PDB file of C-alpha atoms in Angstrom:
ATOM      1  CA  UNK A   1     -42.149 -62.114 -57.911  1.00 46.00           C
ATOM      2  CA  UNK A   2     -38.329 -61.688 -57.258  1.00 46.00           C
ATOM      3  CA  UNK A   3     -38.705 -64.029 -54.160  1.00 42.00           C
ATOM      4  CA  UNK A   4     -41.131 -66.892 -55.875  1.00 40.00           C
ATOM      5  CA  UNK A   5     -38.243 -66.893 -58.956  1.00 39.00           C
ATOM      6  CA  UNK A   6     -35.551 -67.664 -56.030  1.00 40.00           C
ATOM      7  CA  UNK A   7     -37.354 -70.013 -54.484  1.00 41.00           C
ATOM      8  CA  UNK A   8     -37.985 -72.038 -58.118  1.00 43.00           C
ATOM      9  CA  UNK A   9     -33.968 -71.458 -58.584  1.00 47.00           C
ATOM     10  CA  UNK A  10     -33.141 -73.023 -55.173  1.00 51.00           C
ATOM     11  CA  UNK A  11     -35.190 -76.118 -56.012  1.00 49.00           C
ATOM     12  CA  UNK A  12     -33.666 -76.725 -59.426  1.00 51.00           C
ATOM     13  CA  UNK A  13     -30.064 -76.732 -57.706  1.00 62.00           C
ATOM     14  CA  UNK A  14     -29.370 -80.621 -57.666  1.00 84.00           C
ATOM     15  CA  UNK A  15     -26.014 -82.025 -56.061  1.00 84.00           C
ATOM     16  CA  UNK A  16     -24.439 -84.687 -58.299  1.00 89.00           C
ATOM     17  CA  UNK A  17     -23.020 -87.659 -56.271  1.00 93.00           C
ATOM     18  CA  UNK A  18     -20.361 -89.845 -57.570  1.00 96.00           C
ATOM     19  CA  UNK A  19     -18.180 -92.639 -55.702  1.00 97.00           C
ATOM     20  CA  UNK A  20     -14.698 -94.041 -56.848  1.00 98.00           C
ATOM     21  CA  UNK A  21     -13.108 -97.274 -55.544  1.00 98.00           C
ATOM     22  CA  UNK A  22      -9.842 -98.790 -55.989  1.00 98.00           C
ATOM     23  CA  UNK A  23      -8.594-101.859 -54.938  1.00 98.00           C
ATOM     24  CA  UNK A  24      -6.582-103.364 -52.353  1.00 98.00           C
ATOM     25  CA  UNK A  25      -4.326-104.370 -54.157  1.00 98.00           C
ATOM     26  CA  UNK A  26      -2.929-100.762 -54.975  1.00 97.00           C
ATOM     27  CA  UNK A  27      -2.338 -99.822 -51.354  1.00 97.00           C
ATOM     28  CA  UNK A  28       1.415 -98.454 -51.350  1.00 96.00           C
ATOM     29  CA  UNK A  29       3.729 -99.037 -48.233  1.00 94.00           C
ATOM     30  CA  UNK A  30       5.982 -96.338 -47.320  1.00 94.00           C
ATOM     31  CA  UNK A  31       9.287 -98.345 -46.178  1.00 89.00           C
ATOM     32  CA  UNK A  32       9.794-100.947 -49.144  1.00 80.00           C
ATOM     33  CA  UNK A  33      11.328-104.091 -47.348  1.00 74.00           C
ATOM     34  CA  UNK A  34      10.259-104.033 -43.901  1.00 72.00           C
ATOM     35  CA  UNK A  35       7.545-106.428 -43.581  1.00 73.00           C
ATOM     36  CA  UNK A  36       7.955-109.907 -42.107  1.00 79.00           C
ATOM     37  CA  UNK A  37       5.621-110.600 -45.093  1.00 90.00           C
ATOM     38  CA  UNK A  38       3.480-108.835 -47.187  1.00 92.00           C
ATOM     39  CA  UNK A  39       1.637-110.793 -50.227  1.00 95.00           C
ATOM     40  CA  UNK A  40      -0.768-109.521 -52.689  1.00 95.00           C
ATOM     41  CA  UNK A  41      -3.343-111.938 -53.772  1.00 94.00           C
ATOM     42  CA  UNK A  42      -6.942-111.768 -55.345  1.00 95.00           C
ATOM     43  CA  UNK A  43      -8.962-110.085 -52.510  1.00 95.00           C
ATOM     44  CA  UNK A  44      -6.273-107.321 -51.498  1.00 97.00           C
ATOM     45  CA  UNK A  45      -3.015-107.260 -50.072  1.00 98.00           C
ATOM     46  CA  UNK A  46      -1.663-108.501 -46.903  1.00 97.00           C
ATOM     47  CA  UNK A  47       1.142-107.094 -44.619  1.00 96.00           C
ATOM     48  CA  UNK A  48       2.270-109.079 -41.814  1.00 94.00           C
ATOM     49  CA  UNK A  49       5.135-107.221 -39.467  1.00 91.00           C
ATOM     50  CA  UNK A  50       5.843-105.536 -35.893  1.00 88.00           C
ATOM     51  CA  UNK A  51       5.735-101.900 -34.416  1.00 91.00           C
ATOM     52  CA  UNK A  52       4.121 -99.309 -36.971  1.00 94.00           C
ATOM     53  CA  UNK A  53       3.896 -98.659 -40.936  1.00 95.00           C
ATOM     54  CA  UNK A  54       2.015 -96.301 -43.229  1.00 96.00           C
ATOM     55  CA  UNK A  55       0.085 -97.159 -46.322  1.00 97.00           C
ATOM     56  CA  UNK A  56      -1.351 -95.229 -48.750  1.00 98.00           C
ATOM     57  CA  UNK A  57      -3.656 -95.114 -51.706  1.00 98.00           C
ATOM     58  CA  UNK A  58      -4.320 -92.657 -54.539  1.00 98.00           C
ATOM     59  CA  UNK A  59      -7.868 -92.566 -55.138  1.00 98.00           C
ATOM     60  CA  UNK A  60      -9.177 -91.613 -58.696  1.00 96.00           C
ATOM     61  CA  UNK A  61     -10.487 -88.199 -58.026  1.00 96.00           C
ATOM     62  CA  UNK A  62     -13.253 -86.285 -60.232  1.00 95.00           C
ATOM     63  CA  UNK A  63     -11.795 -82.709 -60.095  1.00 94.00           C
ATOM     64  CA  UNK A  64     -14.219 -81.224 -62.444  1.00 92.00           C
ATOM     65  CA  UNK A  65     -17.513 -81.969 -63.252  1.00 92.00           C
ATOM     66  CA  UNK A  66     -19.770 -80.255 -65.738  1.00 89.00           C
ATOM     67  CA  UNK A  67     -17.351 -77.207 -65.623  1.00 91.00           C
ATOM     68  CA  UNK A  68     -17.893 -77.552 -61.328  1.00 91.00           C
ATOM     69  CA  UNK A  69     -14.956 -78.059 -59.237  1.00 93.00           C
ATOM     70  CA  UNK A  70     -16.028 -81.116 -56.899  1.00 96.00           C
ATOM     71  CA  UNK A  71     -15.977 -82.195 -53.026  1.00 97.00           C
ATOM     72  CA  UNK A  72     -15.063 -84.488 -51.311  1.00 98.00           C
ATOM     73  CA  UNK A  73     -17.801 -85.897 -48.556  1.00 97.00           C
ATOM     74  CA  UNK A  74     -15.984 -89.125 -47.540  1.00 98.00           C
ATOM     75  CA  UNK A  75     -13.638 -91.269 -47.377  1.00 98.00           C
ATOM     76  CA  UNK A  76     -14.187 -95.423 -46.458  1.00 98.00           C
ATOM     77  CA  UNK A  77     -11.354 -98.042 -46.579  1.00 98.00           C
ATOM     78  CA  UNK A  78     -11.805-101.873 -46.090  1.00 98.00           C
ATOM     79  CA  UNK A  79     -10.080-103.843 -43.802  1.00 98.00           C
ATOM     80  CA  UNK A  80      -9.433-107.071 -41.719  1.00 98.00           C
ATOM     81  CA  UNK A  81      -6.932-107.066 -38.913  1.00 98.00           C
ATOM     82  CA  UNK A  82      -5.670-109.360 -36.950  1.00 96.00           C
ATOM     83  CA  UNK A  83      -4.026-109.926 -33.775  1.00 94.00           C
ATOM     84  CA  UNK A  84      -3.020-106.992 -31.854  1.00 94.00           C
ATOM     85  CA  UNK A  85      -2.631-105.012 -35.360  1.00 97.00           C
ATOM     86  CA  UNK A  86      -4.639-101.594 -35.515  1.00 97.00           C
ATOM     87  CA  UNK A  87      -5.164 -98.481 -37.618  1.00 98.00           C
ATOM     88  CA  UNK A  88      -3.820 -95.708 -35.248  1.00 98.00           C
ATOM     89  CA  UNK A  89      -4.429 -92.409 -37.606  1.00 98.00           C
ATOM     90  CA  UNK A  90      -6.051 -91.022 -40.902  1.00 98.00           C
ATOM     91  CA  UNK A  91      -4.524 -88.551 -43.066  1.00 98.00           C
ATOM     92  CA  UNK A  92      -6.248 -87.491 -46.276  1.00 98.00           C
ATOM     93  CA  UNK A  93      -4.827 -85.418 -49.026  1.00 98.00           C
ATOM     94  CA  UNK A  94      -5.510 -83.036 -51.631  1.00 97.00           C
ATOM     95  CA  UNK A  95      -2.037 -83.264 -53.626  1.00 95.00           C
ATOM     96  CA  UNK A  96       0.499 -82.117 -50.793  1.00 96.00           C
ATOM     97  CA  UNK A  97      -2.864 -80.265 -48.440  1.00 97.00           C
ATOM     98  CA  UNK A  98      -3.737 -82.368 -45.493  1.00 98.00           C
ATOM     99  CA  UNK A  99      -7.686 -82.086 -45.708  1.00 97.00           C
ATOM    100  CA  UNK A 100      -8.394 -84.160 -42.946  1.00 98.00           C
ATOM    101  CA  UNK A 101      -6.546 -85.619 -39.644  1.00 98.00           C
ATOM    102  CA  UNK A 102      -7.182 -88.248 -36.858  1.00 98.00           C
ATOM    103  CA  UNK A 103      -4.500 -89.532 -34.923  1.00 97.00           C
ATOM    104  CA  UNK A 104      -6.363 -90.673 -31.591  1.00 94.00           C
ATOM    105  CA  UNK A 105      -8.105 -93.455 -34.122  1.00 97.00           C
ATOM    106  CA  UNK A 106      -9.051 -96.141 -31.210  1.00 94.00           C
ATOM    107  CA  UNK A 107     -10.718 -99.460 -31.654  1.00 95.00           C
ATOM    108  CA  UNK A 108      -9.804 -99.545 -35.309  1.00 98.00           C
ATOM    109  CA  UNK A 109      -9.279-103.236 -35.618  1.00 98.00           C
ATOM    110  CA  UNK A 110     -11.120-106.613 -36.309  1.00 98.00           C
ATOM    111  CA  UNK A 111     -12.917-107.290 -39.623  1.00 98.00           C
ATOM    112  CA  UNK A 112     -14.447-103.943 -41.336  1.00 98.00           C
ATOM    113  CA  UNK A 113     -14.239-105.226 -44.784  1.00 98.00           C
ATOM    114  CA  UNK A 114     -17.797-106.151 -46.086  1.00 97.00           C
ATOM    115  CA  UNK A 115     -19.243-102.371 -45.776  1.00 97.00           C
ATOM    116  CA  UNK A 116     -19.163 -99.050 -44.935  1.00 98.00           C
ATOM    117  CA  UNK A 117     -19.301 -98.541 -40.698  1.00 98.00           C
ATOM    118  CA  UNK A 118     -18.034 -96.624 -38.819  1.00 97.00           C
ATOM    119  CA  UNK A 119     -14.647 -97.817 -38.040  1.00 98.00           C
ATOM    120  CA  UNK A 120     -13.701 -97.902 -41.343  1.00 98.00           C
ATOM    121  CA  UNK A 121     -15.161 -94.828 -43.145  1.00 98.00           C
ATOM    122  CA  UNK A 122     -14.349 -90.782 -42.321  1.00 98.00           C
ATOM    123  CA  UNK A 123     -16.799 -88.071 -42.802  1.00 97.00           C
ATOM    124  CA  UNK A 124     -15.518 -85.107 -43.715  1.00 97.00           C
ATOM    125  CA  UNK A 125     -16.623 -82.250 -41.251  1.00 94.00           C
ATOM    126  CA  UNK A 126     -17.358 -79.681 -44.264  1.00 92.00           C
ATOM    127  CA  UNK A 127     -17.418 -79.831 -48.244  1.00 88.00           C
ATOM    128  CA  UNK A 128     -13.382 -79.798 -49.554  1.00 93.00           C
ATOM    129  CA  UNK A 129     -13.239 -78.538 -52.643  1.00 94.00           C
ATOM    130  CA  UNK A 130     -10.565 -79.908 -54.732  1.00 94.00           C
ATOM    131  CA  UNK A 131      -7.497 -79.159 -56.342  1.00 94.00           C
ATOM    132  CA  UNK A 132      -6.300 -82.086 -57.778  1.00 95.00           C
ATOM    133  CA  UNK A 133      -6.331 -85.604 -56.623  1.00 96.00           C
ATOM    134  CA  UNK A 134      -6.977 -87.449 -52.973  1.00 98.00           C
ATOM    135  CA  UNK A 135      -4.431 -89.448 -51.160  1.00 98.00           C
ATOM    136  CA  UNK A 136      -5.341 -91.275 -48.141  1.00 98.00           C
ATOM    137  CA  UNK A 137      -2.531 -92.345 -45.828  1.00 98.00           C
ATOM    138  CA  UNK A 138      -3.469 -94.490 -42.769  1.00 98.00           C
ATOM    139  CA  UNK A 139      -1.113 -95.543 -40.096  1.00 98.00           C
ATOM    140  CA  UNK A 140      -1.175 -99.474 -38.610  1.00 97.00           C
ATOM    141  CA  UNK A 141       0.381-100.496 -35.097  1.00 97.00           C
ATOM    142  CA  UNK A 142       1.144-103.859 -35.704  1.00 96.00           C
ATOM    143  CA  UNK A 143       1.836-103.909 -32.034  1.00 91.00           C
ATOM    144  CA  UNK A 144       4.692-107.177 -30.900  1.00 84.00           C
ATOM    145  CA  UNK A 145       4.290-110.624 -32.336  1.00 77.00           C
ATOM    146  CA  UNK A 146       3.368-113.027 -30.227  1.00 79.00           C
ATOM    147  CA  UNK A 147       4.656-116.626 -29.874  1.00 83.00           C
ATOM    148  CA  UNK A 148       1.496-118.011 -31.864  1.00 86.00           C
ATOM    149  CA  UNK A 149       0.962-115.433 -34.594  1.00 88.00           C
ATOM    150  CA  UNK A 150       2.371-112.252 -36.727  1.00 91.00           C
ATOM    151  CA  UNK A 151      -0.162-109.781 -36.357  1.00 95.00           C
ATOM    152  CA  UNK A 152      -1.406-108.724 -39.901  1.00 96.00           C
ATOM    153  CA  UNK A 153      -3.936-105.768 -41.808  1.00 97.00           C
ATOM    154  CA  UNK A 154      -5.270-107.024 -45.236  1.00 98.00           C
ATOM    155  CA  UNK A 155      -6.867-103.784 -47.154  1.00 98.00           C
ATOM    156  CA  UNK A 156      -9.864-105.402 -49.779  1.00 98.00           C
ATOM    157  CA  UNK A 157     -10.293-101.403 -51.011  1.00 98.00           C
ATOM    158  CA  UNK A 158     -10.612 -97.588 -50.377  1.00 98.00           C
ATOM    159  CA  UNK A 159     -12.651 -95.376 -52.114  1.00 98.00           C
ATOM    160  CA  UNK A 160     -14.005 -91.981 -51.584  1.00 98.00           C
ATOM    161  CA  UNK A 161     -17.850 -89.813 -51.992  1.00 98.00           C
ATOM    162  CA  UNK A 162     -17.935 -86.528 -54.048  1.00 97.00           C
ATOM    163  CA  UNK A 163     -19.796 -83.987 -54.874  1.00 96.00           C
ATOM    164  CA  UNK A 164     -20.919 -81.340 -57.055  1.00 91.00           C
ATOM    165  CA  UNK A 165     -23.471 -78.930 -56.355  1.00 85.00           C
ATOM    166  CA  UNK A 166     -26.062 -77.335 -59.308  1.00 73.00           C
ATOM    167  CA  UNK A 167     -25.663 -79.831 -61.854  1.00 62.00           C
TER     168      UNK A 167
END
């Protein structure tokens, strides 16, 4: 009997998904007046310049759940490069705790900004349970201009996956 009951307990455990976007338009730089040119406009923001930058966005971040302390699962951010511009590393964040870390990020460029692939979103390797809120921080290599054009990122939106378990 004791075995049948955990076997009916297991099945009733349900995970509880839930997604949060923000838009482009948020993303953050972290030198303020370094950019050749950066513009924000209706589809996201736009950051033309040379050699490297970080940007960051605060995603909206379901700590708690039906008295359950939630997970983060992923993390996907949309994005058109041009030019020799590329995203070089990831960091995510929970407050001031790296969670997650890439810097060997290679072929990160081009347009990823219609849906989720897999140059544009990060699975995280195990559940994270949270603290507080998610940060993700991603570093571009502009690379050198060239005589013909400013090589640029334009982020559309970021967003992450969460989860909580037995709700």
């Amino acid at each position: 009997i004791v075995v049948f009951f955990c076997l009916f307990l297991k099945r009733r455990l349900t995970v509880s998904l839930q997604s949060f976007w923000i838009h482009g338009t948020s993303v953050q730089q972290e030198r303020e007046g370094y950019f050749i040119s950066k513009k924000r406009e209706g589809n996201g923001a736009v950051f033309r310049t040379h050699g490297e930058e970080w940007f960051h966005f605060a995603i909206p971040t379901p700590v708690i759940v039906a008295n359950k302390r939630s997970s983060l699962m992923k993390v996907a951010v949309f994005y058109r490069t041009t030019a020799t511009a590329t995203i070089s590393q990831i960091e995510i964040y929970d407050t001031d705790r790296v969670v997650f870390s890439n810097d060997d990020l290679r072929g990160y460029n081009g347009d990823h900004s219609q849906q989720i692939d897999d140059k544009n979103s990060w699975q995280m390797p195990e559940r994270i349970e949270l603290k507080t809120s998610v940060g993700v921080s991603l570093k571009v290599n502009f690379g050198p201009s060239t005589k013909n054009e400013v090589p640029s990122v334009t982020f559309l939106a970021a967003g992450a996956d969460f989860a909580n378990e037995g709700i």
